[in-house]
CSV table of C-alpha atoms in Angstrom, one decimal:
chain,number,residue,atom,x,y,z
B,1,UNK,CA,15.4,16.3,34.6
B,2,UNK,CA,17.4,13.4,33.3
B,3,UNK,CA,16.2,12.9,29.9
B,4,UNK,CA,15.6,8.7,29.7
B,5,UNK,CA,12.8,9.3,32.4
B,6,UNK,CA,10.5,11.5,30.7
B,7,UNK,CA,6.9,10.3,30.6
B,8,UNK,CA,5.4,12.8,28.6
B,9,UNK,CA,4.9,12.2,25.1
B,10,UNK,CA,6.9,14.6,23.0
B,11,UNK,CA,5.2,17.3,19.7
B,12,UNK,CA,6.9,17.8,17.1
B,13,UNK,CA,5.6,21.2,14.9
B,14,UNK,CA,4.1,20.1,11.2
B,15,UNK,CA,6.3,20.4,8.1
B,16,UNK,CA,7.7,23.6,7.3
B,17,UNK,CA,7.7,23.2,3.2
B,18,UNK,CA,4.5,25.1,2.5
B,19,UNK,CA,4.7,22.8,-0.5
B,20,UNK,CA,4.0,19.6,1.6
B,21,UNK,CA,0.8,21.5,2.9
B,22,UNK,CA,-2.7,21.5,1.2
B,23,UNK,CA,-4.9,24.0,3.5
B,24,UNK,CA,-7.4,26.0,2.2
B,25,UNK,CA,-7.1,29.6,0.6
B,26,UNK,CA,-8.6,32.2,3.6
B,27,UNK,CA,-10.2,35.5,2.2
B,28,UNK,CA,-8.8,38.6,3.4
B,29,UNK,CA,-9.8,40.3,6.1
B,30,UNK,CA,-11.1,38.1,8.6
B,31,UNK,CA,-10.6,38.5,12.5
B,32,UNK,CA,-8.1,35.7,13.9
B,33,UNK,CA,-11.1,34.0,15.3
B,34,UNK,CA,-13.3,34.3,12.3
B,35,UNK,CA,-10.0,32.0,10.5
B,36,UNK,CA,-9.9,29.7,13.0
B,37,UNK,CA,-13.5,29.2,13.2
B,38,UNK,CA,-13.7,28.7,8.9
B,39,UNK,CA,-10.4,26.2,9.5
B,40,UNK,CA,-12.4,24.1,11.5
B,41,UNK,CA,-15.4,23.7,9.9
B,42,UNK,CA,-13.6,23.1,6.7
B,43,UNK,CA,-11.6,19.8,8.5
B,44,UNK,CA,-15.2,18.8,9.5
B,45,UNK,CA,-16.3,18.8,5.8
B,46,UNK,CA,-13.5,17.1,5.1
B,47,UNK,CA,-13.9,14.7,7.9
B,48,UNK,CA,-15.3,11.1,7.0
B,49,UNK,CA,-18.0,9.7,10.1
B,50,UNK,CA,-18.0,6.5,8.9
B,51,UNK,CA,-14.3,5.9,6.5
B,52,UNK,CA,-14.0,2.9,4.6
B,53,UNK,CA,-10.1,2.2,6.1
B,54,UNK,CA,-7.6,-0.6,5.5
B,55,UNK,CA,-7.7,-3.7,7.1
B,56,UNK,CA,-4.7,-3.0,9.2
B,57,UNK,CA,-6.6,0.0,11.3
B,58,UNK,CA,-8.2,-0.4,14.3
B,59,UNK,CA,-10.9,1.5,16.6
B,60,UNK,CA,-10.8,2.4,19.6
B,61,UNK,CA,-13.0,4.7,21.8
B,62,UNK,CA,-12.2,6.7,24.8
B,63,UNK,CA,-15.0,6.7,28.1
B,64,UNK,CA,-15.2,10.4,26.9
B,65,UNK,CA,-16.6,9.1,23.2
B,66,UNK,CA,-12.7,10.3,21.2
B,67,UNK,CA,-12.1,7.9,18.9
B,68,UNK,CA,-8.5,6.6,18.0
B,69,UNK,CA,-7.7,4.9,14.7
B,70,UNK,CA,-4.9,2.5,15.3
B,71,UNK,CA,-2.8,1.9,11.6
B,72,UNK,CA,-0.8,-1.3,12.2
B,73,UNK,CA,2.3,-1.1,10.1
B,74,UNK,CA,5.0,-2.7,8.8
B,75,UNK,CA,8.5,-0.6,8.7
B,76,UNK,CA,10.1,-1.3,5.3
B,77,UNK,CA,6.6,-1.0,3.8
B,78,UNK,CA,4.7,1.2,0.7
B,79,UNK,CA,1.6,-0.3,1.4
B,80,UNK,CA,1.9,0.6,5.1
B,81,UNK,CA,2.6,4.2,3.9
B,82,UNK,CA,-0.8,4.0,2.0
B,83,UNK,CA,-2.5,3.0,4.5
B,84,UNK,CA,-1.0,5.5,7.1
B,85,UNK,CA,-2.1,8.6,3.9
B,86,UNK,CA,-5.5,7.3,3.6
B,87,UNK,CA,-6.3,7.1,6.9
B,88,UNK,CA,-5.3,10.7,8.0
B,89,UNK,CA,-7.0,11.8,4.9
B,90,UNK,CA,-10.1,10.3,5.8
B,91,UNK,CA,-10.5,10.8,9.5
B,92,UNK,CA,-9.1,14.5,9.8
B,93,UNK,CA,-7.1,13.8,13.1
B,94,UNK,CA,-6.9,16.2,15.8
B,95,UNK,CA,-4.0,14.6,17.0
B,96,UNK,CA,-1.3,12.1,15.2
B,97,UNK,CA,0.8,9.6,17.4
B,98,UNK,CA,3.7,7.5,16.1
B,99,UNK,CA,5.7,4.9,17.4
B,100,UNK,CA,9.0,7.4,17.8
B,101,UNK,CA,10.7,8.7,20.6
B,102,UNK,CA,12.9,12.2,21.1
B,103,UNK,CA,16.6,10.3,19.6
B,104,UNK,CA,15.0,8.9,16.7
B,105,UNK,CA,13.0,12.3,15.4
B,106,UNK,CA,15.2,13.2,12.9
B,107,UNK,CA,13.7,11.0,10.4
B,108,UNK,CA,10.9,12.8,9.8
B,109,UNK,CA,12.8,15.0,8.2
B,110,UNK,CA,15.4,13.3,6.4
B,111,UNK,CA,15.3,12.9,2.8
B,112,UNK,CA,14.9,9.1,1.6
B,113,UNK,CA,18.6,8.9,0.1
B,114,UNK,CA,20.4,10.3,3.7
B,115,UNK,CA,18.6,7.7,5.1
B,116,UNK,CA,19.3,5.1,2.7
B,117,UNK,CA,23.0,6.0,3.5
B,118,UNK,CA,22.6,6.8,6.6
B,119,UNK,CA,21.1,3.3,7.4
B,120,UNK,CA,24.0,1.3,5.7
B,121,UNK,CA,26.7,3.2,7.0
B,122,UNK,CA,27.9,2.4,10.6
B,123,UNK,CA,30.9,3.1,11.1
B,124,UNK,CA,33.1,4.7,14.3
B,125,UNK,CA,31.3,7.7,15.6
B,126,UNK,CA,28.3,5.8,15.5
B,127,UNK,CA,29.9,3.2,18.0
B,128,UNK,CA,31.0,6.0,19.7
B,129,UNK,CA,27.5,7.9,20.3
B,130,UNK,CA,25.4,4.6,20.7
B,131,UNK,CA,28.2,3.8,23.9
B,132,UNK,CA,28.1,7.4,25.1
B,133,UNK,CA,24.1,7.5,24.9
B,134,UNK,CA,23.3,4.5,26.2
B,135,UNK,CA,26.7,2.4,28.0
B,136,UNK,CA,28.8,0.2,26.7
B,137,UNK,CA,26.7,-3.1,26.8
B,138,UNK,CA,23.8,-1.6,25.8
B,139,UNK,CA,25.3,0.8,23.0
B,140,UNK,CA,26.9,-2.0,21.3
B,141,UNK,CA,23.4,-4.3,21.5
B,142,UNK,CA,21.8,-0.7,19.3
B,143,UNK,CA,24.6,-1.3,17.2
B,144,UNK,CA,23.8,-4.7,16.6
B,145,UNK,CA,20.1,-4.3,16.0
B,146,UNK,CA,21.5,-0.9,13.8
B,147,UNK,CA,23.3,-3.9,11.8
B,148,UNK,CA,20.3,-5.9,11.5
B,149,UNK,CA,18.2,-3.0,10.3
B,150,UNK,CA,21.7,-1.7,7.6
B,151,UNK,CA,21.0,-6.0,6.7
B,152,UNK,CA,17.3,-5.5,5.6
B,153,UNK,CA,18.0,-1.7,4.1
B,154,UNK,CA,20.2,-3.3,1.9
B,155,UNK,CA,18.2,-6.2,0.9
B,156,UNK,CA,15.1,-4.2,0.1
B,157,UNK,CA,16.6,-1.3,-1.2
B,158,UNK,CA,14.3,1.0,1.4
B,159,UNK,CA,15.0,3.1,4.3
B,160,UNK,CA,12.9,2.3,7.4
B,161,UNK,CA,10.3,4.8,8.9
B,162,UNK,CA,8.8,5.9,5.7
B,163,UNK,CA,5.0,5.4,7.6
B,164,UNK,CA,6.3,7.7,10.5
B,165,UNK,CA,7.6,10.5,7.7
B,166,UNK,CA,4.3,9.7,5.9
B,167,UNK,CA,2.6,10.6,8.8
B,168,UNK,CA,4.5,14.0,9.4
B,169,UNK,CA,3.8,15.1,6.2
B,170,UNK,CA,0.1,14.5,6.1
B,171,UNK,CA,-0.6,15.5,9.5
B,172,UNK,CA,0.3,19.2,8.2
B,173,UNK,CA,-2.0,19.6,5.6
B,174,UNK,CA,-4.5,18.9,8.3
B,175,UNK,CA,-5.8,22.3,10.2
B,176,UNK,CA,-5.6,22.3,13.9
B,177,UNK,CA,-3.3,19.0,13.7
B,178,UNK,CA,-0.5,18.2,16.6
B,179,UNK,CA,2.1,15.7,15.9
B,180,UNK,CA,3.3,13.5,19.0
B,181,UNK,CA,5.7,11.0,19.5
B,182,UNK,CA,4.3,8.2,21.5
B,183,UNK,CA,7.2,5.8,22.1
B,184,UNK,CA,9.3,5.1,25.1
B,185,UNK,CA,13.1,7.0,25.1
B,186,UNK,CA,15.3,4.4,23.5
B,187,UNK,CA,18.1,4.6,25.6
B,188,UNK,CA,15.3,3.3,28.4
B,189,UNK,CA,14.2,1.0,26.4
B,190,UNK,CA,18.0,-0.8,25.7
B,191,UNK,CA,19.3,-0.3,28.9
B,192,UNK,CA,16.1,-2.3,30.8
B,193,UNK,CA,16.6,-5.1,28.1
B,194,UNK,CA,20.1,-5.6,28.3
B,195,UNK,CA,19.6,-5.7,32.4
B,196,UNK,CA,17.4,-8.4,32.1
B,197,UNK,CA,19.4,-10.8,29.9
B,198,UNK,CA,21.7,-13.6,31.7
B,199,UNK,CA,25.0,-13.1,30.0
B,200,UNK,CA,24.1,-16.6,28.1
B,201,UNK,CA,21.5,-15.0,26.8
B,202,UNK,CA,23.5,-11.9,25.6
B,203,UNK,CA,26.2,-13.4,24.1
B,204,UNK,CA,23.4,-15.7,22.2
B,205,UNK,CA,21.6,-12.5,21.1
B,206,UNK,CA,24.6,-11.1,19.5
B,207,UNK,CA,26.1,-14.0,17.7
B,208,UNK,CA,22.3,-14.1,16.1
B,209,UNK,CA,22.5,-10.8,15.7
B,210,UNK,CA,25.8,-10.6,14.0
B,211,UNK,CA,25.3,-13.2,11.3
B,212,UNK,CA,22.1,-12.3,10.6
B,213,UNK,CA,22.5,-12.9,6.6
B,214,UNK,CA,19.2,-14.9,5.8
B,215,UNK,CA,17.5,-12.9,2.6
B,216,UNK,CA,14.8,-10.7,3.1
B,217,UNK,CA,12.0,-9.7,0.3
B,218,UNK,CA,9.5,-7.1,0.0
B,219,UNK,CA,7.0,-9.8,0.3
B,220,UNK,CA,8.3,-11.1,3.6
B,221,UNK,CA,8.1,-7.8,4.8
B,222,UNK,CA,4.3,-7.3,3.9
B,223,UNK,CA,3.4,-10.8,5.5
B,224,UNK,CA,4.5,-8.8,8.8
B,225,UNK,CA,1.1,-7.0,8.3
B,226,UNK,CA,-0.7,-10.2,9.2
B,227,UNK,CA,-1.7,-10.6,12.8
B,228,UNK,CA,-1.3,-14.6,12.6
B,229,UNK,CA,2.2,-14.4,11.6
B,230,UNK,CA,3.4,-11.5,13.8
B,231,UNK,CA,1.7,-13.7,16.8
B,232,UNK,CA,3.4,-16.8,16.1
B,233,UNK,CA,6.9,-15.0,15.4
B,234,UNK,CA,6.3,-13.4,19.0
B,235,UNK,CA,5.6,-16.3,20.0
B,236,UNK,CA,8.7,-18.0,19.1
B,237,UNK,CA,10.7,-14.8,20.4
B,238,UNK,CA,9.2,-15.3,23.9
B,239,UNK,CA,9.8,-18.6,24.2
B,240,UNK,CA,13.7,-18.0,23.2
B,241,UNK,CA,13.7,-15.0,24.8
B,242,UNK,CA,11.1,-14.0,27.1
B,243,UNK,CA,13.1,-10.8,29.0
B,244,UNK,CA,14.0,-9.5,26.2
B,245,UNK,CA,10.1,-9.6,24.5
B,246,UNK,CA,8.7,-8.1,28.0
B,247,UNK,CA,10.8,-4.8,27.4
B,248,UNK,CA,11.2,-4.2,23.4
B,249,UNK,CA,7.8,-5.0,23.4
B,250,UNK,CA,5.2,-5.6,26.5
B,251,UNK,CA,6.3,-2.5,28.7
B,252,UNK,CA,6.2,-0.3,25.3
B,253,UNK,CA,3.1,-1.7,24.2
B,254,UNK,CA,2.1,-0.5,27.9
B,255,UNK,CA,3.9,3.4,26.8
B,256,UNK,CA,2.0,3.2,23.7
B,257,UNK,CA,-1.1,2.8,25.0
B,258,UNK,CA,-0.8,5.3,27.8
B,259,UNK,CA,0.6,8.0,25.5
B,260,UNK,CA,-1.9,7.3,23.0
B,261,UNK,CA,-4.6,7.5,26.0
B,262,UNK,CA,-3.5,10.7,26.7
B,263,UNK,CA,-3.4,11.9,23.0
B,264,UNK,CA,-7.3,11.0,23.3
B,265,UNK,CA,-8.6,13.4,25.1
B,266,UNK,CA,-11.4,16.4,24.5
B,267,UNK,CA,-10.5,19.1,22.2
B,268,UNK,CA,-11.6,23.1,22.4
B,269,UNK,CA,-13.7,23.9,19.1
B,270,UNK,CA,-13.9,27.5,18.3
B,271,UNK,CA,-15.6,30.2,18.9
B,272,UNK,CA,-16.4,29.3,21.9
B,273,UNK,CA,-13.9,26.8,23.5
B,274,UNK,CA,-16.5,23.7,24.1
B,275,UNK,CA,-15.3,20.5,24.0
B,276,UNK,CA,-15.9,17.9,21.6
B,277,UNK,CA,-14.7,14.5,21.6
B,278,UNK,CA,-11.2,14.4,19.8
B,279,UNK,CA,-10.1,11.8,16.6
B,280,UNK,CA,-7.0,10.6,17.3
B,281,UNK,CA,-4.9,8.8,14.7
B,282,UNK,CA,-2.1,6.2,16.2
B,283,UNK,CA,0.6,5.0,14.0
B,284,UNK,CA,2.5,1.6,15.2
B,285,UNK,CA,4.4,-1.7,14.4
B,286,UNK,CA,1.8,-4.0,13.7
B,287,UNK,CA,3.3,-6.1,16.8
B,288,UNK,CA,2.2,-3.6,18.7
B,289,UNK,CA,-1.8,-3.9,18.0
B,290,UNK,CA,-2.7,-6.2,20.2
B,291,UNK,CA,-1.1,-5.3,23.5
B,292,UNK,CA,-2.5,-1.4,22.8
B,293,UNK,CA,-5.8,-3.6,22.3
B,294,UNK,CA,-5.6,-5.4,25.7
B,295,UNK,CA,-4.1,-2.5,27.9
B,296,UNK,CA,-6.6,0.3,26.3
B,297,UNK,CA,-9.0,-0.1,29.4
B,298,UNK,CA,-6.8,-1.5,32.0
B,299,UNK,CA,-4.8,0.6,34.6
B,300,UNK,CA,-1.5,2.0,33.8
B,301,UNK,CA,2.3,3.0,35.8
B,302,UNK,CA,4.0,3.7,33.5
B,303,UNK,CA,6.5,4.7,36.1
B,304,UNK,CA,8.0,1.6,36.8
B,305,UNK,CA,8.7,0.9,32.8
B,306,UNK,CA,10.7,3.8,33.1
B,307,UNK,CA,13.1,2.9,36.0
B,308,UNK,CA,16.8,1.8,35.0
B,309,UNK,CA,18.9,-0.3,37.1
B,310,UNK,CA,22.6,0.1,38.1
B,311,UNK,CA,25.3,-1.4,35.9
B,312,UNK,CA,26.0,-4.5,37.4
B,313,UNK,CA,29.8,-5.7,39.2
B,314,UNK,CA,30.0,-7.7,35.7
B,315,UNK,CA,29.3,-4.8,33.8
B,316,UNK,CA,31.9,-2.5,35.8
B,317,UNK,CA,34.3,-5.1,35.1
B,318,UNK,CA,33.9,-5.9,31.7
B,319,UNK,CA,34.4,-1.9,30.9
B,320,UNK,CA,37.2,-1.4,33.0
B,321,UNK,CA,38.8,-4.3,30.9
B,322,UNK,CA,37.9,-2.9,27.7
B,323,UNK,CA,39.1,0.6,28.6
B,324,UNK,CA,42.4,-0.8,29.6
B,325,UNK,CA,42.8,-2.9,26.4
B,326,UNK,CA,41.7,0.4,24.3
B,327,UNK,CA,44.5,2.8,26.3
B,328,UNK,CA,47.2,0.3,25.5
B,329,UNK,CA,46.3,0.1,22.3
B,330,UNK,CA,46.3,3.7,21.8
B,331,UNK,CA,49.8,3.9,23.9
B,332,UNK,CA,51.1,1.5,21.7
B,333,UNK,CA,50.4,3.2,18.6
B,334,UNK,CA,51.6,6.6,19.6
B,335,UNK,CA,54.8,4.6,21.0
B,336,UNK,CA,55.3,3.1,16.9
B,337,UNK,CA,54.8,6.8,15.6
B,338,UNK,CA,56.8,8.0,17.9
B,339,UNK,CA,57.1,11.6,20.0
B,340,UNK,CA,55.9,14.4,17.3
B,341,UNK,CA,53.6,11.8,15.3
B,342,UNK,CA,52.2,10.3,18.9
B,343,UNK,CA,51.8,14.2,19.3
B,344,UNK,CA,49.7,14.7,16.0
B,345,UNK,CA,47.7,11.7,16.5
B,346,UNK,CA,46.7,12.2,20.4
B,347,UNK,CA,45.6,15.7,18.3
B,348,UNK,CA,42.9,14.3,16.3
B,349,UNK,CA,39.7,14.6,17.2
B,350,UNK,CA,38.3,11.0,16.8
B,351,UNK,CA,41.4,10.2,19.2
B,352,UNK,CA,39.9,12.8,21.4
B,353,UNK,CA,36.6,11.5,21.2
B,354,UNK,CA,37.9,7.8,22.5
B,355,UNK,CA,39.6,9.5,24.9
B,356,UNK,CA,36.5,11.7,26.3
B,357,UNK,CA,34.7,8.0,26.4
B,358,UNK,CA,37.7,6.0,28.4
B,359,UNK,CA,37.9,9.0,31.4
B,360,UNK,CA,36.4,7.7,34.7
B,361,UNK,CA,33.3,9.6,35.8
B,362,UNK,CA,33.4,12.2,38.4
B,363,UNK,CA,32.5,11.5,41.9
């Protein structure tokens, strides 16, 4: 199955560090069921029925009576990591849901200063995965926004993510917890926005994109948390770009809610396997809110959010010049350092790599 399509949302196994768990000591001697039975009612000690929560969470109930706490966040945000602990703490999930997708799971696992780096650096074999994941227009739009997010890393001094690694790590002290990954395949995602962009409209988005250099401060970035100023900034971003707001963030607000629907489902409670309504916490962009909001009870396809269309005759064009341009390029060079040099360099394996990228597909 081709991996962009999958509708599914994906589970990632809690942290592996027993020193990032907190479960309780189990006596000795007790029958598997006995464990699982004492784990359980241990999480519903723990469990708050009515939580004082942050202002940024929101309820929502299932027709089967589960319950999903929704944490709006903002991504370069401490507070948003607070908010994201307490309320895992408090509600003693069955199931956490974040705003990630399969390419973008290895955050949860990196340590703050790789991804500090990480974020800043983007250099050629980052170009070169981005065009080989997603296609030339749209890998070089990720590497754009990639700049835009290396801008604000650098301003701040803060890698982004740090609610969805908050998440991880809490949601494995919590018994019985599953960790999902709610959000639609990136690749998907870039490849239906850059499809439904006039080329006006992409060359304005990357020369926007490209001097992006207006400061950025950590209060800016908690003002994001605010539901007025998110709506009017979408606002402005649909009326500039309305295509492009309908994929990044309509049809995934549309994912979102259908994976988090899923998410909220009936659980089996030991010893005996009845089902009990499940509590369900949701971790997303504060943007997001609102459309999970209004599509919560609504009927969903997700299907045809997940459809991408053929390159267009432009497109085809456009690559086929740019391959041409890179070859000669490459000729040229080996031509300058002549026949044993030319030899050495065709040899290396970044070389290699461009080359693997400019060979025509196979019929």
């Amino acid at each position: 199955m081709d991996q962009d399509n999958k509708s599914e949302d994906e589970s990632v196994g809690p942290s592996e560090d027993p020193s990032d768990e907190e479960l309780p000591c189990i006596p000795p001697g007790l029958a598997d069921g006995e464990t699982m039975e004492l784990l359980w009612q241990l999480r519903a000690q723990r469990r708050q029925l009515s939580p004082d929560l942050p202002e940024t969470v929101t309820r929502l109930t299932a027709p089967d009576g589960s319950i999903l706490y929704l944490v709006g966040t903002a991504h370069f945000s401490d507070s948003s990591k607070k908010d994201v602990a307490m309320t895992i703490r408090a509600v003693q999930p069955d199931v956490v849901v974040v705003e990630l997708c399969q390419y973008r799971v290895s955050m949860l696992k990196m340590d703050e200063n790789t991804l500090l780096r990480e974020a800043k650096d983007i250099n050629l074999e980052k170009v070169q995965q981005a065009i080989k994941q997603n296609g030339l227009m749209s890998g070089l739009m990720q590497i754009l926004l990639l700049k835009v997010s290396a801008h604000i890393t650098e301003q701040l001094g803060m890698a982004p993510g740090g609610e969805f690694r908050e998440a991880f790590k809490e949601a494995g002290r919590v018994p019985f917890c599953k960790f999902h990954l709610g959000d639609r395949p990136i690749p998907v995602t870039f490849k239906r926005a850059i499809a439904a962009l006039s080329l006006w409209q992409k060359a304005r988005l990357a020369w926007g994109l490209c001097f992006l250099s207006d400061p950025i401060s950590k209060e800016d970035v908690e003002k994001c948390k605010q539901k007025d100023l998110l709506e009017q900034t979408m606002s402005e971003m649909i009326g500039e770009f309305p295509a492009l707001h309908q994929t990044i963030v309509a049809e995934r607000d549309i994912y979102l809610t259908h994976t988090l629907r899923q998410a909220t489902r009936c659980v089996e409670a030991p010893p005996d396997d009845q089902k009990v309504p499940a509590v369900v916490v949701g971790v997303v962009g504060m943007g997001h809110v609102p459309g999970i909001e209004k599509n919560w009870e609504k009927q969903l396809n997700i299907n045809e959010i997940m459809s991408v269309a053929p390159p267009s005759r432009f497109g085809w064009v456009l690559r086929m010049v740019l391959k041409g341009v890179m070859m000669g390029m490459l000729g040229y060079a080996c031509y300058r350092a002549g026949g044993s040099l030319g030899r050495t360099l065709l040899s290396l394996p970044t070389v290699q790599s461009i080359l693997e990228t400019l060979r025509p597909p196979h019929a």
